[in-house]
């Protein structure tokens, strides 16, 4: 039996650990919940800033659209446009054009309080009429086409006030440019909107960026510089300003959210029609202030609940711990008995487990060896079938092709004789018609007409061409059959003295479609005849060249080089493809290992090639670097 002092300590320990465990779980759940709430609410506040940007963009778009519509309405007035066309044709003087157009343009100017001045240019781009504030020629935004688009420029500072200048082509008859209207717009209302910082906190602001000469111009100064800024020239934004990167992205037709430093967040986006960018910036403290308040309230409530839960757990657990101690003593006795039994059973199970692991490893190795051997046998049977098929194809096609080629040559001779006889008949008929009666002349004309209708001259020329093309096609079929025979080497014994360079050429011809996008460079050296099974070596070359073609896809270069020394012949096949990772180089000759995607390779190509070279008492070496290509070098003894 345990001492009462130990039981008291155990009871106290159970109370403390149980209470602390539950409190820890509560704190963990609370922290996770607060973190989840924090990230979600922060995301919502950033989305709210982006939404504010969209609302403000709509207002700026409304101003730019209104300015464009007003400009296009001025250019579309028929009477002053027709008078401008008369001036362009030289029918009236400039003074007459000005006296007629000025009142009408002034009327158009009175239609909108935002118009500060209008300058109308003729077809040559020279000033014809000007009302309101004069617009300097240096800032005239002349549209490049007659597409009806309005071109923006600005801001323009005149007498301490900021203006935007819009230019639109005046389209006359036959869709030709009759002139250009340059309209000066007052930006006072737009500036008031941009200076409205409601909802943006103490230092937040709305920034409108306009493309300038190699930089970004601002219509309204930054909020921090508002009081000490006096407009004498366009406001050029510093390239290092936190908002500069956001406006550059907006001018590049991009939108998003930027956090340039630890104090502010910027939402930005493009205004495509006028080619501007708009950004809304807020301090993090101002943007996240509602979130911080909510989190503080949540933390206070959670702490209060945890405190109440702590005292509740103590009250509930006190009577339970006494019963737990009694039950624990009984369980301890049972555990000791069961532990002794389990130790005996565990020792027996461990012995059986070791035996199973060894058996499983042996079975796995046997299965892998069997699978690799089966694949090699299938591959050998496949190549044997190809050889038999090539022999059958060669036998069945070569004889008919010999008849076809012989008959086509004979047909060419016969047709030549027929055409010579026809030509002699034509000469004789023309001679009789020239020296004979009108009846013979009429017969000659009818014969010539029939020949013309039948296109005998064309038939004579085309028949020879058709026979020549048929002979070329037959010779090509004969060459394909010969290539197939050479590749499978059906006409030679399995082992014999063979020309390796010829085997490479045969394999390349068989892979014409596979290598059609590759540049194949051949650097053949003088090789002695090698005693080998050329059909098997051709299979090695095919597997390596196929891998090279796949690695350089869609285009690349393959270099095939051969040379020899006194004892060995060397074949090197190099490509400039994707290369092989260093950790894979030691495994590329293993059966079923492949770096290709599932379904694009069996992993047997190089394994079979390696075994074939090994049967020839040769070696294969690979050198590869990712991104620079792979080189495989085969060494085969000469004797």
XYZ file of C-alpha atoms in Angstrom:
639
model
C 0.000 0.000 0.000
C 1.096 3.509 -0.748
C 1.469 6.067 2.057
C -1.308 8.665 2.679
C 1.220 11.409 1.961
C 1.935 9.924 -1.492
C -1.815 9.601 -2.205
C -2.341 13.237 -1.246
C 0.474 14.342 -3.549
C -0.874 12.203 -6.399
C -4.366 13.620 -5.883
C -2.991 17.165 -5.937
C -0.924 16.357 -9.053
C -4.016 14.990 -10.868
C -5.970 18.142 -10.007
C -3.187 20.453 -11.167
C -2.372 18.586 -14.358
C -6.006 18.066 -15.347
C -6.837 21.702 -14.778
C -3.717 22.934 -16.566
C -4.331 20.532 -19.470
C -7.868 21.767 -19.997
C -6.720 25.379 -19.634
C -3.928 24.724 -22.171
C -6.435 23.274 -24.624
C -8.698 26.255 -24.055
C -5.835 28.688 -24.586
C -4.726 26.847 -27.749
C -8.234 26.889 -29.200
C -8.559 30.553 -28.259
C -5.234 31.490 -29.883
C -6.108 29.576 -33.058
C -9.544 31.218 -33.154
C -8.073 34.686 -32.613
C -5.442 34.059 -35.298
C -8.119 32.835 -37.731
C -10.273 35.845 -36.885
C -7.262 38.165 -37.265
C -6.232 36.935 -40.715
C -9.804 36.849 -42.027
C -10.643 40.292 -40.709
C -7.348 41.694 -42.029
C -8.142 40.225 -45.454
C -11.612 41.786 -45.316
C -10.147 45.191 -44.423
C -7.682 44.969 -47.340
C -10.592 43.982 -49.611
C -12.467 46.970 -48.237
C -9.537 49.199 -49.242
C -9.601 47.648 -52.734
C -13.365 48.243 -52.873
C -12.791 51.884 -51.928
C -10.325 52.075 -54.836
C -12.961 50.723 -57.240
C -15.539 53.285 -56.060
C -13.065 56.142 -56.428
C -11.965 54.794 -59.839
C -15.580 54.975 -60.988
C -15.733 58.649 -60.000
C -12.464 59.482 -61.797
C -13.628 57.457 -64.819
C -16.863 59.418 -64.778
C -14.891 62.685 -64.939
C -12.629 61.447 -67.770
C -15.592 60.025 -69.699
C -17.496 63.292 -69.305
C -14.485 65.261 -70.528
C -14.114 62.964 -73.546
C -17.826 63.129 -74.371
C -17.817 66.934 -74.191
C -14.725 67.089 -76.421
C -16.294 64.753 -78.995
C -19.542 66.781 -78.930
C -17.574 69.929 -79.766
C -15.803 68.237 -82.694
C -19.102 66.866 -84.043
C -20.860 70.229 -84.492
C -21.770 70.250 -88.150
C -21.876 73.952 -89.058
C -18.456 74.945 -87.746
C -16.981 71.714 -89.114
C -18.314 72.518 -92.593
C -16.966 76.070 -92.291
C -13.550 74.620 -91.308
C -13.625 72.387 -94.415
C -14.367 75.462 -96.562
C -11.316 77.140 -95.034
C -9.185 74.059 -95.718
C -10.272 74.194 -99.368
C -9.305 77.890 -99.517
C -12.884 79.106 -100.061
C -12.846 81.515 -97.047
C -10.180 83.419 -95.148
C -8.972 82.705 -91.631
C -10.700 85.863 -90.335
C -14.030 84.677 -91.745
C -13.561 81.261 -90.154
C -12.727 82.843 -86.779
C -15.676 85.264 -86.823
C -18.064 82.418 -87.691
C -16.674 79.747 -85.353
C -15.895 81.804 -82.228
C -19.555 82.405 -81.164
C -20.470 78.747 -81.728
C -17.448 77.516 -79.783
C -18.231 80.006 -77.017
C -21.750 78.560 -76.876
C -20.259 75.066 -76.531
C -17.957 76.370 -73.803
C -20.950 77.777 -71.881
C -22.567 74.316 -71.858
C -20.002 73.094 -69.294
C -18.472 75.075 -66.446
C -15.412 72.795 -66.550
C -14.252 74.032 -69.974
C -11.669 76.800 -69.581
C -10.628 77.201 -73.206
C -10.981 75.813 -76.745
C -8.437 75.991 -79.572
C -9.461 74.773 -83.037
C -6.694 73.752 -85.453
C -7.010 73.412 -89.227
C -6.029 70.373 -91.280
C -2.372 71.502 -91.235
C -2.330 71.639 -87.424
C -2.219 75.474 -87.331
C -4.333 77.524 -84.928
C -7.542 78.705 -86.606
C -9.763 79.798 -83.684
C -9.124 80.205 -79.941
C -11.533 81.186 -77.148
C -11.121 81.232 -73.380
C -7.688 80.646 -71.873
C -5.018 80.280 -74.597
C -3.495 76.799 -74.721
C 0.284 76.683 -75.369
C 1.085 74.802 -78.599
C 3.741 72.750 -76.783
C 1.042 70.825 -74.887
C -1.416 70.280 -77.764
C -2.349 66.555 -77.665
C -2.713 65.871 -81.395
C -4.414 62.492 -82.037
C -2.470 60.351 -84.481
C -5.474 58.866 -86.297
C -9.038 59.659 -87.254
C -10.411 56.798 -85.157
C -12.506 59.110 -82.979
C -10.387 58.577 -79.863
C -9.570 61.444 -77.509
C -5.992 62.025 -76.379
C -5.208 63.302 -72.865
C -2.284 65.414 -71.698
C -1.592 67.136 -68.410
C -1.699 68.316 -65.846
C -0.999 71.823 -67.214
C -0.330 74.603 -64.693
C -1.562 78.052 -65.787
C -1.616 80.970 -63.334
C -1.436 78.586 -60.361
C -4.357 76.444 -61.537
C -4.221 72.864 -62.774
C -5.851 71.871 -66.062
C -6.159 68.831 -68.309
C -5.773 69.191 -72.075
C -7.817 66.953 -74.410
C -7.381 66.641 -78.164
C -9.803 65.073 -80.659
C -9.742 64.898 -84.445
C -12.487 66.671 -86.439
C -13.664 64.132 -89.014
C -14.863 65.610 -92.297
C -16.089 64.168 -95.553
C -14.761 60.804 -96.723
C -13.548 60.168 -93.164
C -10.679 62.631 -93.573
C -9.300 64.827 -90.829
C -10.574 68.378 -91.224
C -8.799 69.671 -88.121
C -8.330 69.172 -84.382
C -10.083 70.553 -81.308
C -7.895 71.204 -78.239
C -10.052 71.604 -75.095
C -8.769 72.896 -71.729
C -10.609 71.388 -68.727
C -10.612 72.794 -65.195
C -9.793 70.022 -62.683
C -11.086 71.851 -59.595
C -13.948 69.373 -58.950
C -11.677 66.400 -59.523
C -9.107 67.879 -57.119
C -11.809 68.408 -54.476
C -12.766 64.741 -54.820
C -9.144 63.595 -54.482
C -8.673 65.837 -51.412
C -11.680 64.252 -49.674
C -9.961 62.010 -47.121
C -13.154 60.738 -45.473
C -12.698 57.162 -44.263
C -8.927 57.187 -44.929
C -7.749 57.966 -41.403
C -5.270 60.629 -40.297
C -2.674 60.140 -43.052
C -4.516 58.183 -45.773
C -4.987 59.680 -49.243
C -6.149 59.121 -52.832
C -3.393 59.597 -55.449
C -4.063 60.066 -59.164
C -0.986 59.421 -61.322
C -0.657 60.691 -64.885
C 2.173 59.694 -67.265
C 4.749 62.477 -67.662
C 8.086 62.968 -69.373
C 9.835 59.838 -68.123
C 8.064 59.952 -64.759
C 4.693 60.236 -63.022
C 2.823 63.524 -62.565
C 0.317 64.080 -59.761
C -2.857 66.082 -60.120
C -2.972 66.766 -56.354
C 0.055 66.950 -53.997
C 0.586 64.168 -51.491
C -1.272 64.766 -48.223
C 1.942 65.254 -46.265
C 3.019 68.025 -48.694
C -0.390 69.663 -49.123
C 0.165 72.729 -46.905
C 3.624 73.647 -48.198
C 2.946 73.048 -51.894
C 2.355 76.032 -54.213
C 1.501 75.052 -57.785
C 3.904 76.649 -60.269
C 4.612 73.563 -62.361
C 3.272 69.999 -62.656
C 3.885 67.916 -59.532
C 6.419 65.186 -60.363
C 6.331 62.168 -58.049
C 9.690 61.087 -56.666
C 10.677 57.646 -58.062
C 11.571 56.528 -54.532
C 8.232 57.529 -52.985
C 6.376 54.541 -51.423
C 3.415 55.051 -53.774
C 5.600 55.312 -56.926
C 5.860 51.545 -57.461
C 2.066 51.146 -57.144
C 1.373 53.920 -59.679
C 3.934 52.483 -62.111
C 2.122 49.143 -61.951
C -1.215 50.886 -62.479
C 0.120 52.723 -65.543
C 1.273 49.297 -66.813
C -2.413 48.191 -66.677
C -1.945 46.121 -63.502
C -3.975 46.173 -60.284
C -3.430 44.795 -56.821
C -2.352 45.592 -53.278
C 1.121 46.720 -52.220
C 2.698 46.922 -48.767
C 5.794 49.093 -49.397
C 6.808 49.407 -45.753
C 5.713 48.491 -42.232
C 3.372 51.464 -41.832
C 1.073 51.651 -44.894
C -0.976 49.616 -47.395
C -1.682 50.749 -50.964
C -4.426 49.506 -53.288
C -3.835 50.475 -56.918
C -5.300 49.940 -60.376
C -5.373 51.341 -63.921
C -7.779 53.792 -65.535
C -7.398 52.412 -69.084
C -9.394 54.925 -71.083
C -7.398 58.050 -70.192
C -4.232 55.998 -69.496
C -3.959 57.024 -65.798
C -3.436 55.130 -62.561
C -5.231 55.534 -59.217
C -4.011 54.467 -55.785
C -5.574 54.593 -52.311
C -3.103 54.570 -49.401
C -3.890 54.073 -45.700
C -1.761 53.683 -42.597
C -1.924 50.167 -41.162
C -2.876 51.550 -37.751
C -5.862 53.418 -39.235
C -6.924 50.482 -41.444
C -6.579 47.844 -38.725
C -7.945 49.952 -35.819
C -11.423 48.266 -35.872
C -9.750 44.854 -35.973
C -7.506 45.638 -32.989
C -10.529 46.753 -30.980
C -12.451 43.556 -31.783
C -9.450 41.362 -30.897
C -8.943 43.117 -27.538
C -12.597 42.550 -26.671
C -12.310 38.896 -27.673
C -9.151 38.383 -25.577
C -10.801 39.933 -22.521
C -13.859 37.673 -22.849
C -11.700 34.554 -23.357
C -9.555 35.323 -20.294
C -12.681 35.780 -18.180
C -14.133 32.484 -19.397
C -10.834 30.660 -18.761
C -10.715 31.997 -15.195
C -14.267 30.845 -14.522
C -13.462 27.466 -16.101
C -10.369 27.064 -13.916
C -12.304 27.351 -10.641
C -15.099 25.191 -12.027
C -12.637 22.417 -12.897
C -11.215 22.412 -9.361
C -14.707 22.010 -7.864
C -15.639 19.190 -10.257
C -12.344 17.235 -10.122
C -11.893 17.048 -6.303
C -14.383 14.174 -5.668
C -13.273 12.376 -8.836
C -9.587 12.170 -7.938
C -10.279 10.046 -4.819
C -12.076 7.392 -6.862
C -9.330 7.534 -9.475
C -6.638 6.738 -6.887
C -8.476 3.625 -5.685
C -9.014 2.436 -9.219
C -5.386 3.175 -10.135
C -4.070 0.749 -7.491
C -6.200 -2.101 -8.880
C -5.151 -1.288 -12.426
C -1.477 -1.246 -11.483
C -1.669 -4.857 -10.278
C -3.433 -5.961 -13.451
C -0.925 -4.106 -15.604
C 2.045 -5.843 -14.012
C 0.488 -9.246 -14.684
C -0.367 -8.391 -18.286
C 3.057 -6.857 -18.869
C 4.820 -10.080 -17.991
C 2.594 -11.998 -20.432
C 3.131 -9.430 -23.177
C 6.913 -9.560 -22.840
C 6.873 -13.276 -23.630
C 4.500 -12.801 -26.608
C 6.456 -9.827 -27.915
C 9.728 -11.743 -28.035
C 8.092 -14.479 -30.129
C 6.486 -11.940 -32.472
C 9.787 -10.122 -33.001
C 11.447 -13.365 -34.093
C 8.638 -14.033 -36.590
C 8.838 -10.433 -37.826
C 12.566 -10.740 -38.573
C 11.933 -13.917 -40.564
C 9.113 -12.240 -42.534
C 11.288 -9.213 -43.346
C 14.056 -11.426 -44.702
C 11.610 -13.488 -46.767
C 9.938 -10.376 -48.130
C 13.279 -8.863 -49.192
C 14.281 -12.084 -50.966
C 10.910 -12.281 -52.752
C 11.173 -8.641 -53.846
C 14.627 -9.171 -55.319
C 13.529 -12.377 -57.073
C 10.444 -10.649 -58.499
C 12.477 -7.675 -59.789
C 15.021 -10.000 -61.436
C 12.237 -12.079 -63.002
C 10.433 -9.002 -64.293
C 13.628 -7.564 -65.812
C 14.476 -10.908 -67.460
C 10.943 -11.197 -68.845
C 11.126 -7.674 -70.308
C 14.486 -8.421 -71.948
C 13.123 -11.651 -73.477
C 10.081 -9.786 -74.805
C 12.344 -7.122 -76.295
C 14.537 -9.766 -77.953
C 11.468 -11.541 -79.346
C 10.197 -8.195 -80.611
C 13.451 -7.500 -82.472
C 13.388 -11.048 -83.896
C 9.835 -10.459 -85.115
C 10.934 -7.188 -86.716
C 13.730 -9.057 -88.516
C 11.300 -11.707 -89.801
C 8.825 -9.025 -90.836
C 11.585 -7.107 -92.644
C 12.597 -10.296 -94.483
C 9.009 -10.947 -95.531
C 8.447 -7.342 -96.590
C 11.705 -7.292 -98.550
C 10.859 -10.540 -100.325
C 7.245 -9.599 -101.101
C 8.010 -6.023 -102.198
C 11.368 -6.311 -103.969
C 10.136 -8.689 -106.725
C 7.009 -6.636 -107.665
C 9.051 -3.442 -107.458
C 11.572 -4.975 -109.885
C 8.731 -5.688 -112.333
C 7.325 -2.160 -111.869
C 10.680 -0.448 -112.424
C 11.469 -2.618 -115.467
C 8.011 -2.073 -116.969
C 8.155 1.676 -116.348
C 11.508 1.882 -118.150
C 10.090 -0.136 -121.074
C 6.944 2.026 -121.084
C 9.129 5.144 -121.264
C 10.913 3.752 -124.336
C 7.610 2.770 -126.015
C 6.028 6.157 -125.325
C 9.120 7.857 -126.778
C 8.728 5.856 -129.977
C 4.982 6.604 -130.138
C 5.640 10.333 -129.733
C 8.297 10.168 -132.501
C 5.802 8.460 -134.858
C 3.128 11.054 -133.992
C 5.615 13.835 -134.646
C 6.519 12.298 -138.047
C 2.801 12.053 -138.889
C 2.330 15.726 -138.014
C 5.236 16.716 -140.292
C 3.897 14.572 -143.150
C 0.356 15.913 -142.754
C 1.579 19.519 -142.743
C 3.631 18.822 -145.922
C 0.634 17.298 -147.732
C -1.589 20.177 -146.645
C 0.940 22.726 -147.925
C 1.266 21.065 -151.379
C -2.151 19.435 -151.708
C -5.738 20.437 -152.232
C -8.014 22.508 -150.018
C -9.566 19.268 -148.786
C -6.198 18.101 -147.343
C -5.688 21.544 -145.822
C -9.105 21.299 -144.131
C -8.262 17.788 -142.837
C -4.956 19.118 -141.402
C -6.788 21.942 -139.629
C -9.326 19.530 -138.097
C -6.543 17.221 -136.902
C -4.663 20.161 -135.334
C -7.887 21.357 -133.680
C -8.507 17.894 -132.216
C -4.906 17.830 -130.945
C -5.385 21.257 -129.350
C -8.652 20.209 -127.686
C -7.075 16.989 -126.413
C -4.011 18.995 -125.180
C -1.668 16.562 -126.936
C 1.376 18.785 -126.417
C 0.747 18.850 -122.645
C 0.043 15.090 -122.580
C 3.319 14.432 -124.424
C 5.313 16.420 -121.843
C 3.318 15.244 -118.795
C 3.493 11.540 -119.727
C 7.287 11.613 -119.609
C 7.161 13.479 -116.274
C 4.649 10.991 -114.814
C 6.801 8.020 -115.822
C 9.894 9.730 -114.365
C 8.110 10.497 -111.053
C 6.782 6.913 -110.873
C 10.328 5.586 -111.352
C 11.573 7.897 -108.586
C 8.800 6.675 -106.246
C 9.558 3.031 -107.014
C 13.263 3.587 -106.374
C 12.362 5.279 -103.072
C 10.263 2.261 -101.970
C 13.157 -0.011 -102.925
C 15.557 2.155 -100.836
C 13.199 2.042 -97.803
C 13.077 -1.772 -97.972
C 16.881 -1.867 -98.216
C 17.174 0.429 -95.127
C 14.828 -1.852 -93.174
C 16.920 -4.891 -94.144
C 20.142 -3.154 -93.166
C 18.753 -2.008 -89.801
C 17.476 -5.447 -88.763
C 20.518 -7.064 -90.490
C 18.467 -9.994 -91.715
C 20.917 -10.811 -94.508
C 23.861 -11.535 -92.191
C 24.660 -14.027 -89.496
C 24.038 -12.931 -85.911
C 27.732 -12.451 -85.193
C 30.290 -11.344 -87.765
C 32.703 -8.621 -88.793
C 30.525 -5.520 -89.285
C 30.860 -1.805 -90.151
C 29.725 0.238 -87.112
C 29.455 3.495 -89.123
C 27.106 1.790 -91.596
C 24.992 0.518 -88.685
C 24.707 4.070 -87.325
C 23.622 5.379 -90.753
C 21.022 2.608 -91.033
C 19.624 3.465 -87.599
C 19.489 7.199 -88.439
C 17.497 6.445 -91.584
C 15.029 4.376 -89.554
C 14.612 7.293 -87.089
C 14.071 9.973 -89.749
C 10.629 10.934 -88.371
C 11.823 10.852 -84.744
C 14.844 13.090 -85.502
C 13.116 15.450 -87.957
C 13.448 18.424 -85.559
C 17.068 17.664 -84.566
C 20.289 18.785 -86.215
C 22.383 15.598 -86.482
C 26.141 16.135 -86.854
C 28.176 13.055 -87.867
C 31.904 12.920 -87.097
C 32.788 9.389 -88.192
C 36.342 8.175 -87.863
C 38.044 5.297 -89.647
C 36.888 2.183 -87.792
C 38.035 -1.362 -88.471
C 35.429 -4.069 -88.938
C 34.175 -5.138 -85.507
C 33.069 -8.661 -84.675
C 29.605 -8.096 -83.242
C 25.886 -8.701 -83.564
C 25.084 -5.584 -85.607
C 21.318 -6.016 -85.177
C 21.672 -5.805 -81.390
C 24.047 -2.825 -81.629
C 21.557 -1.085 -83.934
C 18.997 -1.519 -81.146
C 21.461 0.122 -78.709
C 21.938 3.058 -81.100
C 18.160 3.373 -81.589
C 17.444 3.471 -77.824
C 20.124 6.123 -77.179
C 19.145 8.298 -80.178
C 15.438 8.096 -79.240
C 16.237 9.298 -75.689
C 18.373 12.124 -77.132
C 15.562 13.213 -79.481
C 13.079 13.311 -76.586
C 15.435 15.298 -74.342
C 16.058 18.083 -76.915
C 12.404 18.483 -77.918
C 11.266 20.450 -79.793
C 14.630 21.410 -81.334
C 18.283 20.779 -80.636
C 21.566 19.247 -81.761
C 22.817 15.650 -81.680
C 26.514 14.903 -82.347
C 27.550 11.336 -83.292
C 31.295 10.690 -83.193
C 33.291 7.479 -83.767
C 37.003 6.735 -83.373
C 39.300 3.882 -82.461
C 42.613 3.052 -80.872
C 44.636 -0.127 -81.177
C 42.312 -2.222 -79.023
C 38.833 -0.645 -79.021
C 36.246 1.222 -81.067
C 34.404 4.166 -79.501
C 30.941 5.527 -80.309
C 29.892 8.839 -78.672
C 26.328 10.211 -78.909
C 25.902 13.704 -77.379
C 22.871 16.012 -77.186
C 22.274 19.539 -75.878
C 18.994 18.656 -74.173
C 17.712 18.987 -70.625
C 20.350 16.742 -69.040
C 20.103 14.328 -66.103
C 20.318 15.199 -62.412
C 23.462 13.992 -60.615
C 21.443 11.936 -58.136
C 19.868 9.996 -61.056
C 23.075 9.255 -63.009
C 23.941 6.143 -60.979
C 20.497 4.629 -61.628
C 19.874 5.203 -65.349
C 20.976 1.652 -66.271
C 18.661 0.052 -63.687
C 15.640 -1.814 -65.128
C 12.388 0.196 -65.013
C 14.105 3.386 -63.803
C 13.012 6.415 -65.846
C 13.062 10.198 -65.441
C 10.166 10.624 -67.872
C 6.546 11.199 -66.917
C 4.231 8.242 -66.307
C 3.217 6.629 -69.592
C 6.119 8.094 -71.611
C 8.745 5.416 -70.976
C 9.237 1.911 -69.571
C 12.692 2.469 -68.098
C 14.086 -0.459 -70.103
C 15.773 1.308 -73.048
C 19.142 2.038 -71.452
C 19.005 -1.133 -69.321
C 18.691 -3.301 -72.447
C 21.363 -1.246 -74.223
C 23.711 -1.697 -71.266
C 23.207 -5.485 -71.275
C 23.844 -5.704 -75.052
C 27.087 -3.713 -74.770
C 28.124 -5.866 -71.809
C 27.562 -9.029 -73.927
C 30.001 -7.538 -76.450
C 32.576 -7.198 -73.615
C 32.132 -3.433 -73.902
C 31.380 -0.579 -71.532
C 29.018 2.427 -71.448
C 29.833 5.714 -69.738
C 27.486 8.660 -69.265
C 28.309 12.313 -68.589
C 25.468 14.775 -68.039
C 24.721 18.209 -66.622
C 21.247 19.630 -66.127
C 20.511 22.266 -68.759
C 23.629 21.446 -70.842
C 22.896 17.978 -72.253
C 24.087 14.373 -72.029
C 26.921 12.364 -73.627
C 26.895 8.536 -73.811
C 30.156 6.825 -74.838
C 30.274 3.157 -75.880
C 33.544 1.223 -75.932
C 33.702 -2.123 -77.811
C 36.838 -4.293 -78.167
C 38.135 -4.584 -81.729
C 39.079 -8.262 -81.303
